[in-house]
Short mmCIF file of C-alpha atoms in Angstrom, two decimals:
data_model
loop_
_atom_site.label_atom_id
_atom_site.label_comp_id
_atom_site.label_asym_id
_atom_site.label_seq_id
_atom_site.Cartn_x
_atom_site.Cartn_y
_atom_site.Cartn_z
CA UNK A 1 78.05 66.34 42.61
CA UNK A 2 77.89 65.93 38.83
CA UNK A 3 77.44 69.21 37.09
CA UNK A 4 77.00 71.26 40.23
CA UNK A 5 79.04 74.17 38.97
CA UNK A 6 77.20 74.15 35.68
CA UNK A 7 73.99 74.22 37.71
CA UNK A 8 75.20 77.20 39.73
CA UNK A 9 76.24 78.98 36.56
CA UNK A 10 72.96 78.34 34.82
CA UNK A 11 71.02 79.70 37.77
CA UNK A 12 73.47 82.50 38.48
CA UNK A 13 71.01 85.33 38.07
CA UNK A 14 68.43 83.70 40.31
CA UNK A 15 71.05 82.97 42.96
CA UNK A 16 72.11 86.61 42.86
CA UNK A 17 68.48 87.72 43.11
CA UNK A 18 67.75 85.53 46.14
CA UNK A 19 71.04 86.47 47.78
CA UNK A 20 70.07 90.12 47.52
CA UNK A 21 66.67 89.37 49.03
CA UNK A 22 68.38 87.48 51.81
CA UNK A 23 70.76 90.36 52.41
CA UNK A 24 67.83 92.77 52.60
CA UNK A 25 66.14 90.62 55.24
CA UNK A 26 69.33 90.46 57.30
CA UNK A 27 70.21 94.16 57.03
CA UNK A 28 66.68 95.37 57.81
CA UNK A 29 66.53 92.97 60.75
CA UNK A 30 69.87 94.07 62.14
CA UNK A 31 69.03 97.76 61.86
CA UNK A 32 65.74 97.21 63.65
CA UNK A 33 67.22 94.90 66.28
CA UNK A 34 70.09 97.29 67.02
CA UNK A 35 67.76 100.27 67.23
CA UNK A 36 65.63 98.40 69.77
CA UNK A 37 68.21 96.23 71.53
CA UNK A 38 70.83 98.84 72.41
CA UNK A 39 68.37 101.22 74.11
CA UNK A 40 66.82 98.25 75.95
CA UNK A 41 70.28 97.21 77.10
CA UNK A 42 71.01 100.73 78.33
CA UNK A 43 67.68 100.72 80.15
CA UNK A 44 68.63 97.49 81.95
CA UNK A 45 71.88 99.08 83.20
CA UNK A 46 69.92 102.09 84.51
CA UNK A 47 67.00 100.21 86.05
CA UNK A 48 68.29 96.82 87.23
CA UNK A 49 64.78 95.70 88.17
CA UNK A 50 63.98 95.69 84.44
CA UNK A 51 66.72 93.14 83.86
CA UNK A 52 64.46 90.13 84.56
CA UNK A 53 61.52 91.12 82.35
CA UNK A 54 63.63 92.39 79.44
CA UNK A 55 66.32 89.74 79.35
CA UNK A 56 63.75 87.10 80.27
CA UNK A 57 61.51 88.19 77.42
CA UNK A 58 64.34 88.17 74.92
CA UNK A 59 65.41 84.78 76.23
CA UNK A 60 61.90 83.39 75.86
CA UNK A 61 61.71 84.59 72.26
CA UNK A 62 64.88 82.64 71.57
CA UNK A 63 63.28 79.38 72.72
CA UNK A 64 60.38 79.50 70.24
CA UNK A 65 61.16 77.27 67.24
CA UNK A 66 61.59 79.61 64.29
CA UNK A 67 59.16 77.85 61.98
CA UNK A 68 56.51 78.02 64.72
CA UNK A 69 57.16 81.73 65.32
CA UNK A 70 56.71 82.51 61.62
CA UNK A 71 53.46 80.53 61.76
CA UNK A 72 52.22 82.34 64.88
CA UNK A 73 52.74 85.74 63.27
CA UNK A 74 51.06 84.82 60.00
CA UNK A 75 47.48 85.67 61.13
CA UNK A 76 48.52 89.06 62.60
CA UNK A 77 46.78 91.63 60.33
CA UNK A 78 49.46 94.08 59.19
CA UNK A 79 52.32 91.65 59.57
CA UNK A 80 50.83 88.71 57.76
CA UNK A 81 50.14 90.79 54.68
CA UNK A 82 53.72 90.62 53.44
CA UNK A 83 56.19 87.79 53.92
CA UNK A 84 59.29 89.96 54.27
CA UNK A 85 57.60 92.23 56.80
CA UNK A 86 56.66 89.26 58.92
CA UNK A 87 60.09 87.71 58.55
CA UNK A 88 61.89 90.89 59.63
CA UNK A 89 59.79 91.18 62.78
CA UNK A 90 60.31 87.52 63.69
CA UNK A 91 64.03 87.66 62.95
CA UNK A 92 64.33 90.83 65.05
CA UNK A 93 62.91 88.97 68.04
CA UNK A 94 65.71 86.41 67.69
CA UNK A 95 68.42 89.00 67.18
CA UNK A 96 67.53 91.01 70.30
CA UNK A 97 68.98 88.75 72.97
CA UNK A 98 72.67 88.86 71.98
CA UNK A 99 72.46 92.59 71.36
CA UNK A 100 70.80 93.42 74.68
CA UNK A 101 73.06 91.07 76.59
CA UNK A 102 76.25 92.49 75.14
CA UNK A 103 75.12 96.08 75.64
CA UNK A 104 74.56 95.31 79.32
CA UNK A 105 77.85 93.44 79.65
CA UNK A 106 79.76 96.23 77.91
CA UNK A 107 78.38 99.04 80.03
CA UNK A 108 78.55 97.13 83.30
CA UNK A 109 82.11 96.15 82.43
CA UNK A 110 83.36 99.75 82.44
CA UNK A 111 85.99 100.20 85.16
CA UNK A 112 84.13 101.50 88.25
CA UNK A 113 86.99 103.96 88.90
CA UNK A 114 86.39 105.50 85.48
CA UNK A 115 82.67 105.89 86.14
CA UNK A 116 83.37 107.23 89.63
CA UNK A 117 85.78 109.86 88.38
CA UNK A 118 83.41 110.82 85.56
CA UNK A 119 80.73 111.50 88.17
CA UNK A 120 83.15 113.29 90.46
CA UNK A 121 84.28 115.57 87.61
CA UNK A 122 80.68 116.73 87.29
CA UNK A 123 79.59 114.88 84.16
CA UNK A 124 75.84 114.46 83.85
CA UNK A 125 74.35 110.96 83.45
CA UNK A 126 73.82 111.63 79.76
CA UNK A 127 77.44 112.77 79.30
CA UNK A 128 78.68 109.70 81.14
CA UNK A 129 76.61 107.46 78.89
CA UNK A 130 77.55 109.01 75.55
CA UNK A 131 81.14 110.09 76.26
CA UNK A 132 82.32 107.30 78.53
CA UNK A 133 80.17 104.19 78.83
CA UNK A 134 79.07 103.71 75.22
CA UNK A 135 82.46 104.47 73.62
CA UNK A 136 84.09 102.03 76.02
CA UNK A 137 81.46 99.41 75.12
CA UNK A 138 81.65 99.63 71.32
CA UNK A 139 83.60 96.41 70.91
CA UNK A 140 81.08 94.57 73.11
CA UNK A 141 78.14 96.07 71.24
CA UNK A 142 79.68 95.05 67.97
CA UNK A 143 80.37 91.52 69.21
CA UNK A 144 76.67 91.22 70.04
CA UNK A 145 75.67 92.55 66.64
CA UNK A 146 78.07 90.13 64.98
CA UNK A 147 76.64 87.10 66.78
CA UNK A 148 73.11 88.27 66.01
CA UNK A 149 73.96 88.81 62.33
CA UNK A 150 75.35 85.31 61.86
CA UNK A 151 72.30 83.91 63.64
CA UNK A 152 69.96 85.95 61.45
CA UNK A 153 71.60 84.85 58.19
CA UNK A 154 70.86 81.27 59.20
CA UNK A 155 67.32 81.68 60.48
CA UNK A 156 66.40 83.90 57.52
CA UNK A 157 66.54 80.83 55.27
CA UNK A 158 63.40 79.62 57.05
CA UNK A 159 61.62 82.86 56.18
CA UNK A 160 61.05 81.45 52.69
CA UNK A 161 58.35 79.28 54.26
CA UNK A 162 56.15 82.36 54.70
CA UNK A 163 56.97 83.78 51.29
CA UNK A 164 59.64 86.22 52.40
CA UNK A 165 62.01 85.11 49.68
CA UNK A 166 65.73 84.79 50.21
CA UNK A 167 68.04 81.82 49.84
CA UNK A 168 65.62 79.59 51.74
CA UNK A 169 63.62 79.38 48.50
CA UNK A 170 66.26 77.09 47.04
CA UNK A 171 66.48 75.06 50.18
CA UNK A 172 62.73 74.47 50.51
CA UNK A 173 62.42 73.76 46.80
CA UNK A 174 65.33 71.35 46.98
CA UNK A 175 63.80 69.56 49.97
CA UNK A 176 60.46 69.21 48.19
CA UNK A 177 62.09 67.86 45.03
CA UNK A 178 64.77 65.90 46.91
CA UNK A 179 67.34 67.78 44.86
CA UNK A 180 70.66 68.26 46.67
CA UNK A 181 71.97 70.70 44.10
CA UNK A 182 69.09 73.05 44.80
CA UNK A 183 69.63 72.79 48.55
CA UNK A 184 73.31 73.58 48.16
CA UNK A 185 72.53 76.49 45.85
CA UNK A 186 70.76 78.03 48.83
CA UNK A 187 73.01 76.78 51.61
CA UNK A 188 76.39 77.71 50.16
CA UNK A 189 75.67 81.40 49.48
CA UNK A 190 74.04 81.61 52.93
CA UNK A 191 77.17 80.17 54.53
CA UNK A 192 79.32 82.62 52.58
CA UNK A 193 77.12 85.51 53.73
CA UNK A 194 77.40 84.41 57.35
CA UNK A 195 81.17 84.01 57.15
CA UNK A 196 81.58 87.33 55.36
CA UNK A 197 79.52 89.17 57.96
CA UNK A 198 81.44 87.48 60.75
CA UNK A 199 84.82 88.47 59.32
CA UNK A 200 83.86 92.05 58.47
CA UNK A 201 82.20 92.81 61.78
CA UNK A 202 85.03 91.05 63.61
CA UNK A 203 87.53 93.37 61.97
CA UNK A 204 85.49 96.42 62.91
CA UNK A 205 85.18 95.12 66.45
CA UNK A 206 88.94 94.81 66.85
CA UNK A 207 89.45 98.34 65.58
CA UNK A 208 87.07 99.70 68.17
CA UNK A 209 88.56 97.87 71.12
CA UNK A 210 90.15 100.04 73.78
CA UNK A 211 92.48 99.00 76.50
CA UNK A 212 90.23 98.88 79.52
CA UNK B 1 95.84 135.94 109.11
CA UNK B 2 96.83 132.69 110.78
CA UNK B 3 95.32 129.48 109.60
CA UNK B 4 93.12 129.14 112.67
CA UNK B 5 91.30 132.42 111.91
CA UNK B 6 90.41 131.53 108.35
CA UNK B 7 86.81 130.64 107.64
CA UNK B 8 85.96 126.99 107.13
CA UNK B 9 85.48 126.10 103.48
CA UNK B 10 84.14 122.65 104.29
CA UNK B 11 82.25 121.81 107.43
CA UNK B 12 80.72 118.55 108.63
CA UNK B 13 77.91 119.21 111.08
CA UNK B 14 76.69 116.14 112.97
CA UNK B 15 76.98 114.01 109.85
CA UNK B 16 75.86 110.40 109.96
CA UNK B 17 75.97 108.05 107.04
CA UNK B 18 74.90 104.42 106.95
CA UNK B 19 74.68 101.73 104.31
CA UNK B 20 72.02 99.08 104.86
CA UNK B 21 71.75 100.04 108.51
CA UNK B 22 75.49 99.80 109.09
CA UNK B 23 76.90 103.13 110.29
CA UNK B 24 79.91 104.29 108.25
CA UNK B 25 80.09 107.75 109.84
CA UNK B 26 78.44 108.59 113.12
CA UNK B 27 77.81 112.17 114.28
CA UNK B 28 80.88 113.38 112.45
CA UNK B 29 82.00 116.98 113.03
CA UNK B 30 84.93 118.64 111.31
CA UNK B 31 85.95 121.98 109.86
CA UNK B 32 88.40 122.33 107.00
CA UNK B 33 89.86 125.81 106.75
CA UNK B 34 90.71 127.70 103.63
CA UNK B 35 94.11 126.84 102.22
CA UNK B 36 94.93 124.00 104.59
CA UNK B 37 95.75 120.41 103.81
CA UNK B 38 93.70 118.29 106.13
CA UNK B 39 94.69 114.64 106.08
CA UNK B 40 92.14 112.05 107.13
CA UNK B 41 94.11 109.16 108.56
CA UNK B 42 92.61 105.81 109.42
CA UNK B 43 92.51 102.17 108.49
CA UNK B 44 90.37 100.84 105.68
CA UNK B 45 86.72 100.89 106.64
CA UNK B 46 87.19 103.78 109.08
CA UNK B 47 84.97 106.00 106.96
CA UNK B 48 87.60 108.34 105.52
CA UNK B 49 86.73 107.75 101.88
CA UNK B 50 83.04 108.16 102.67
CA UNK B 51 83.80 111.51 104.33
CA UNK B 52 85.53 112.58 101.11
CA UNK B 53 82.64 111.44 98.92
CA UNK B 54 80.19 113.40 101.06
CA UNK B 55 82.03 116.62 100.22
CA UNK B 56 81.35 116.46 96.47
CA UNK B 57 77.98 114.82 97.01
CA UNK B 58 78.87 111.45 95.56
CA UNK B 59 77.05 110.46 98.75
CA UNK B 60 74.48 112.35 100.77
CA UNK B 61 74.35 112.29 104.58
CA UNK B 62 71.51 110.45 106.34
CA UNK B 63 71.63 113.01 109.12
CA UNK B 64 73.39 116.33 109.63
CA UNK B 65 74.87 118.31 106.79
CA UNK B 66 78.09 118.92 104.92
CA UNK B 67 78.57 122.58 104.17
CA UNK B 68 80.76 123.54 101.24
CA UNK B 69 81.51 127.22 100.58
CA UNK B 70 78.64 128.27 102.81
CA UNK B 71 75.95 125.97 101.42
CA UNK B 72 74.89 122.44 102.39
CA UNK B 73 75.84 119.97 99.64
CA UNK B 74 72.20 118.97 99.26
CA UNK B 75 71.33 122.60 98.42
CA UNK B 76 73.99 122.66 95.70
CA UNK B 77 73.37 121.55 92.16
CA UNK B 78 75.48 118.37 92.28
CA UNK B 79 77.00 118.96 88.84
CA UNK B 80 77.99 122.55 89.62
CA UNK B 81 79.40 121.54 93.01
CA UNK B 82 81.54 118.74 91.54
CA UNK B 83 82.94 120.86 88.73
CA UNK B 84 84.27 123.24 91.36
CA UNK B 85 86.06 120.47 93.28
CA UNK B 86 89.10 118.58 92.01
CA UNK B 87 89.12 114.84 92.70
CA UNK B 88 92.08 112.49 92.54
CA UNK B 89 91.79 108.78 93.32
CA UNK B 90 94.26 105.96 93.62
CA UNK B 91 93.10 104.14 90.48
CA UNK B 92 93.24 107.53 88.66
CA UNK B 93 89.99 106.79 86.79
CA UNK B 94 91.49 108.30 83.65
CA UNK B 95 89.35 107.66 80.57
CA UNK B 96 91.18 104.94 78.61
CA UNK B 97 89.70 106.08 75.29
CA UNK B 98 90.76 109.71 75.75
CA UNK B 99 94.24 111.04 75.05
CA UNK B 100 96.04 112.64 77.98
CA UNK B 101 95.16 116.05 76.56
CA UNK B 102 91.42 115.25 76.43
CA UNK B 103 91.54 113.72 79.89
CA UNK B 104 93.12 116.83 81.35
CA UNK B 105 90.80 119.17 79.44
CA UNK B 106 87.70 117.30 80.61
CA UNK B 107 86.15 119.81 83.00
CA UNK B 108 87.09 122.94 80.98
CA UNK B 109 85.40 121.30 77.96
CA UNK B 110 82.32 120.44 80.00
CA UNK B 111 82.28 124.08 81.06
CA UNK B 112 82.56 125.19 77.42
CA UNK B 113 85.73 127.18 77.73
CA UNK B 114 87.01 128.64 74.45
CA UNK B 115 89.49 126.33 72.71
CA UNK B 116 92.43 128.69 73.04
CA UNK B 117 91.95 129.06 76.79
CA UNK B 118 91.68 125.28 77.19
CA UNK B 119 94.96 124.78 75.33
CA UNK B 120 96.81 127.31 77.46
CA UNK B 121 95.36 125.87 80.64
CA UNK B 122 96.22 122.27 79.71
CA UNK B 123 99.83 123.30 79.05
CA UNK B 124 99.91 125.10 82.35
CA UNK B 125 98.53 122.30 84.55
CA UNK B 126 100.61 119.68 82.77
CA UNK B 127 103.68 121.70 83.73
CA UNK B 128 102.42 122.12 87.29
CA UNK B 129 101.90 118.36 87.53
CA UNK B 130 105.43 117.73 86.30
CA UNK B 131 104.56 116.55 82.78
CA UNK B 132 106.84 118.71 80.68
CA UNK B 133 108.09 118.48 77.10
CA UNK B 134 104.72 118.34 75.37
CA UNK B 135 105.29 114.66 74.64
CA UNK B 136 102.37 113.34 76.65
CA UNK B 137 99.32 115.14 75.28
CA UNK B 138 98.61 112.79 72.40
CA UNK B 139 99.29 109.56 74.31
CA UNK B 140 96.72 107.31 75.90
CA UNK B 141 96.70 106.48 79.63
CA UNK B 142 97.74 102.85 79.10
CA UNK B 143 100.93 104.07 77.43
CA UNK B 144 102.06 105.84 80.62
CA UNK B 145 103.75 104.62 83.78
CA UNK B 146 101.84 104.56 87.06
CA UNK B 147 103.52 107.75 88.25
CA UNK B 148 102.78 109.55 85.00
CA UNK B 149 99.15 108.48 85.12
CA UNK B 150 98.86 109.82 88.64
CA UNK B 151 100.34 113.14 87.48
CA UNK B 152 97.77 113.28 84.70
CA UNK B 153 95.11 112.65 87.33
CA UNK B 154 96.40 115.60 89.33
CA UNK B 155 96.55 117.79 86.21
CA UNK B 156 92.97 116.86 85.38
CA UNK B 157 91.82 117.73 88.89
CA UNK B 158 93.53 121.13 88.69
CA UNK B 159 92.44 121.99 85.16
CA UNK B 160 89.39 124.10 85.97
CA UNK B 161 91.27 125.72 88.87
CA UNK B 162 88.98 124.49 91.66
CA UNK B 163 89.36 126.01 95.12
CA UNK B 164 89.01 122.59 96.74
CA UNK B 165 90.93 119.42 96.00
CA UNK B 166 89.95 115.97 97.28
CA UNK B 167 92.57 113.24 97.13
CA UNK B 168 91.91 109.61 98.02
CA UNK B 169 95.21 107.80 98.54
CA UNK B 170 96.51 109.26 95.30
CA UNK B 171 100.02 107.86 95.78
CA UNK B 172 98.98 104.55 97.34
CA UNK B 173 99.80 102.27 94.43
CA UNK B 174 103.10 103.82 93.40
CA UNK B 175 106.53 102.36 94.05
CA UNK B 176 108.30 104.01 97.02
CA UNK B 177 110.66 106.17 94.95
CA UNK B 178 107.98 107.55 92.65
CA UNK B 179 105.74 108.09 95.66
CA UNK B 180 108.41 110.14 97.45
CA UNK B 181 108.96 112.14 94.26
CA UNK B 182 105.28 112.93 93.90
CA UNK B 183 104.91 113.72 97.58
CA UNK B 184 107.72 116.26 97.27
CA UNK B 185 106.09 117.84 94.25
CA UNK B 186 102.78 117.86 96.05
CA UNK B 187 104.32 119.99 98.80
CA UNK B 188 105.63 122.51 96.26
CA UNK B 189 102.31 122.56 94.51
CA UNK B 190 100.54 123.17 97.78
CA UNK B 191 102.78 126.13 98.58
CA UNK B 192 102.33 127.61 95.11
CA UNK B 193 98.58 127.14 94.76
CA UNK B 194 97.29 127.18 98.35
CA UNK B 195 94.21 125.11 97.59
CA UNK B 196 92.01 123.75 100.31
CA UNK B 197 92.87 120.07 100.27
CA UNK B 198 91.34 117.06 101.96
CA UNK B 199 93.67 114.12 101.61
CA UNK B 200 92.88 110.54 102.61
CA UNK B 201 95.60 108.08 103.51
CA UNK B 202 96.40 105.20 105.85
CA UNK B 203 100.10 106.04 105.81
CA UNK B 204 101.22 108.10 108.82
CA UNK B 205 104.49 109.16 107.17
CA UNK B 206 102.55 110.62 104.28
CA UNK B 207 100.16 112.32 106.69
CA UNK B 208 103.00 113.88 108.70
CA UNK B 209 104.75 115.01 105.54
CA UNK B 210 101.87 116.63 103.72
CA UNK B 211 99.34 117.82 106.26
CA UNK B 212 98.71 121.02 108.14
CA UNK B 213 96.36 119.01 110.33
CA UNK B 214 95.59 115.33 110.73
CA UNK B 215 92.12 114.03 111.50
CA UNK B 216 92.32 110.54 112.97
CA UNK B 217 89.36 108.31 112.17
CA UNK B 218 88.32 105.01 113.69
CA UNK B 219 85.06 103.19 113.03
CA UNK B 220 83.31 106.24 111.65
CA UNK B 221 84.31 108.59 114.42
CA UNK B 222 86.81 111.40 114.58
CA UNK B 223 89.15 110.28 117.36
CA UNK B 224 91.24 113.42 117.31
CA UNK B 225 92.48 116.36 115.30
CA UNK B 226 96.16 117.26 115.51
CA UNK B 227 98.93 119.22 113.86
CA UNK B 228 101.73 116.87 112.78
CA UNK B 229 103.80 117.89 115.83
CA UNK B 230 100.90 117.30 118.19
CA UNK B 231 100.19 113.94 116.62
CA UNK B 232 103.63 112.59 117.54
CA UNK B 233 103.04 113.45 121.22
CA UNK B 234 99.32 112.68 121.37
CA UNK B 235 98.24 110.63 124.39
CA UNK B 236 95.41 109.05 122.43
CA UNK B 237 96.24 105.31 122.27
CA UNK B 238 95.33 104.97 118.58
CA UNK B 239 97.61 107.86 117.65
CA UNK B 240 100.36 106.36 119.78
CA UNK B 241 99.87 103.03 118.03
CA UNK B 242 100.38 104.75 114.67
CA UNK B 243 103.50 106.49 115.94
CA UNK B 244 104.83 103.17 117.19
CA UNK B 245 104.69 101.83 113.62
CA UNK B 246 107.16 104.55 112.61
CA UNK B 247 109.71 103.30 115.10
CA UNK B 248 109.09 99.67 114.27
CA UNK B 249 109.98 100.41 110.68
CA UNK B 250 113.60 101.34 111.48
CA UNK B 251 115.51 98.47 109.88
CA UNK B 252 117.10 95.98 112.21
CA UNK B 253 118.36 98.59 114.62
CA UNK B 254 118.38 95.96 117.33
CA UNK B 255 120.35 93.53 115.26
CA UNK B 256 122.96 96.11 114.29
CA UNK B 257 123.49 97.22 117.84
CA UNK B 258 123.99 93.66 118.98
CA UNK B 259 126.14 92.66 116.03
#
């Protein structure tokens, strides 16, 4: 580990640059995955017969090795044109499963007596969803987003393979040059990002938890 | 006008209801008159809760019709129908993320009452339900005792001043003292407000105490309809069996006499 800190210091600006790129990949992915995953989860609770195709699809996406998925998407016209675009789409596919699953678990976990009385008081389906079911599911939703975020920070390192940038650049370069310092320069900030996201979202999750 | 002459507010006409081919109610006929408290008495699975849920169209009959205020429930807009009917259940179903005030104000808010009117009305029904002092409004349901939660449930059901109140074993889970307290208050409330109430219970004492009439249910059929006095003398074996449980509950009378 000779001179590791000197190495980090010398490359400080590049580490910062790649960390920002990495962060951009993760944030864009999470926004997209949440915008798609939560409505899909709600749909599953409304139309149970959609549960198999939607959760099955998201599950299947999870089983594709990430490097292979990036490779598959490379020839797709609009996607393949830019590395970060491609990476965000691929990462979104991975992030969907925990988000959909937790949305479903959260909504289905609402006390049936609460839902029953909401209906009996004359709330419409829409009112029940937005005033009762979703607010009571926030901590579940957030738990799903947290798991997906940590997952995405990790997988995003592989996005460097298709030119999406991010901390994976260091890791791939380090592997090619058999340089451990380079690998660590990518791996350590990535680990810190993942931990930071986990802690922050965990705090938010606890604040949104209701007695239920 | 005596109770018997009043028009029916709720009427079951030949109602059948089945789930997966299993009949829950079978050719059920019943009239609930304005201002009365009709208690549906029966064991679990006798169909009494289903009968209640048919009134506010949480369920729809497979055959026959349930007529509420002159119209079959299926001809009502379900939302409009439900907002005009108070509903109290054993588990209360209070929203855990709403304060007591927001829980009670639920239906008036849905109906877009002006804020000032909502505030006055919440105060009023909280007092009616025995929640005085203004110390409850900002609390959450999990911070209340079982009895207090049930009172909030009653206040919520009364908030929009519905003509009809449906109550499904509202005191079932309370300890005996709190239950007696709430039953007593229920009687006062009934005298003061004269709502049309359908009340479901499996407890004969409660039925005798609170009802103007008792409808006895068994396996989806109405076995008989009695005033409390009639019920005690009814020849119907099932009614007699219920009455026998009253006597059996006298503590160790035998033992004391012998001792």
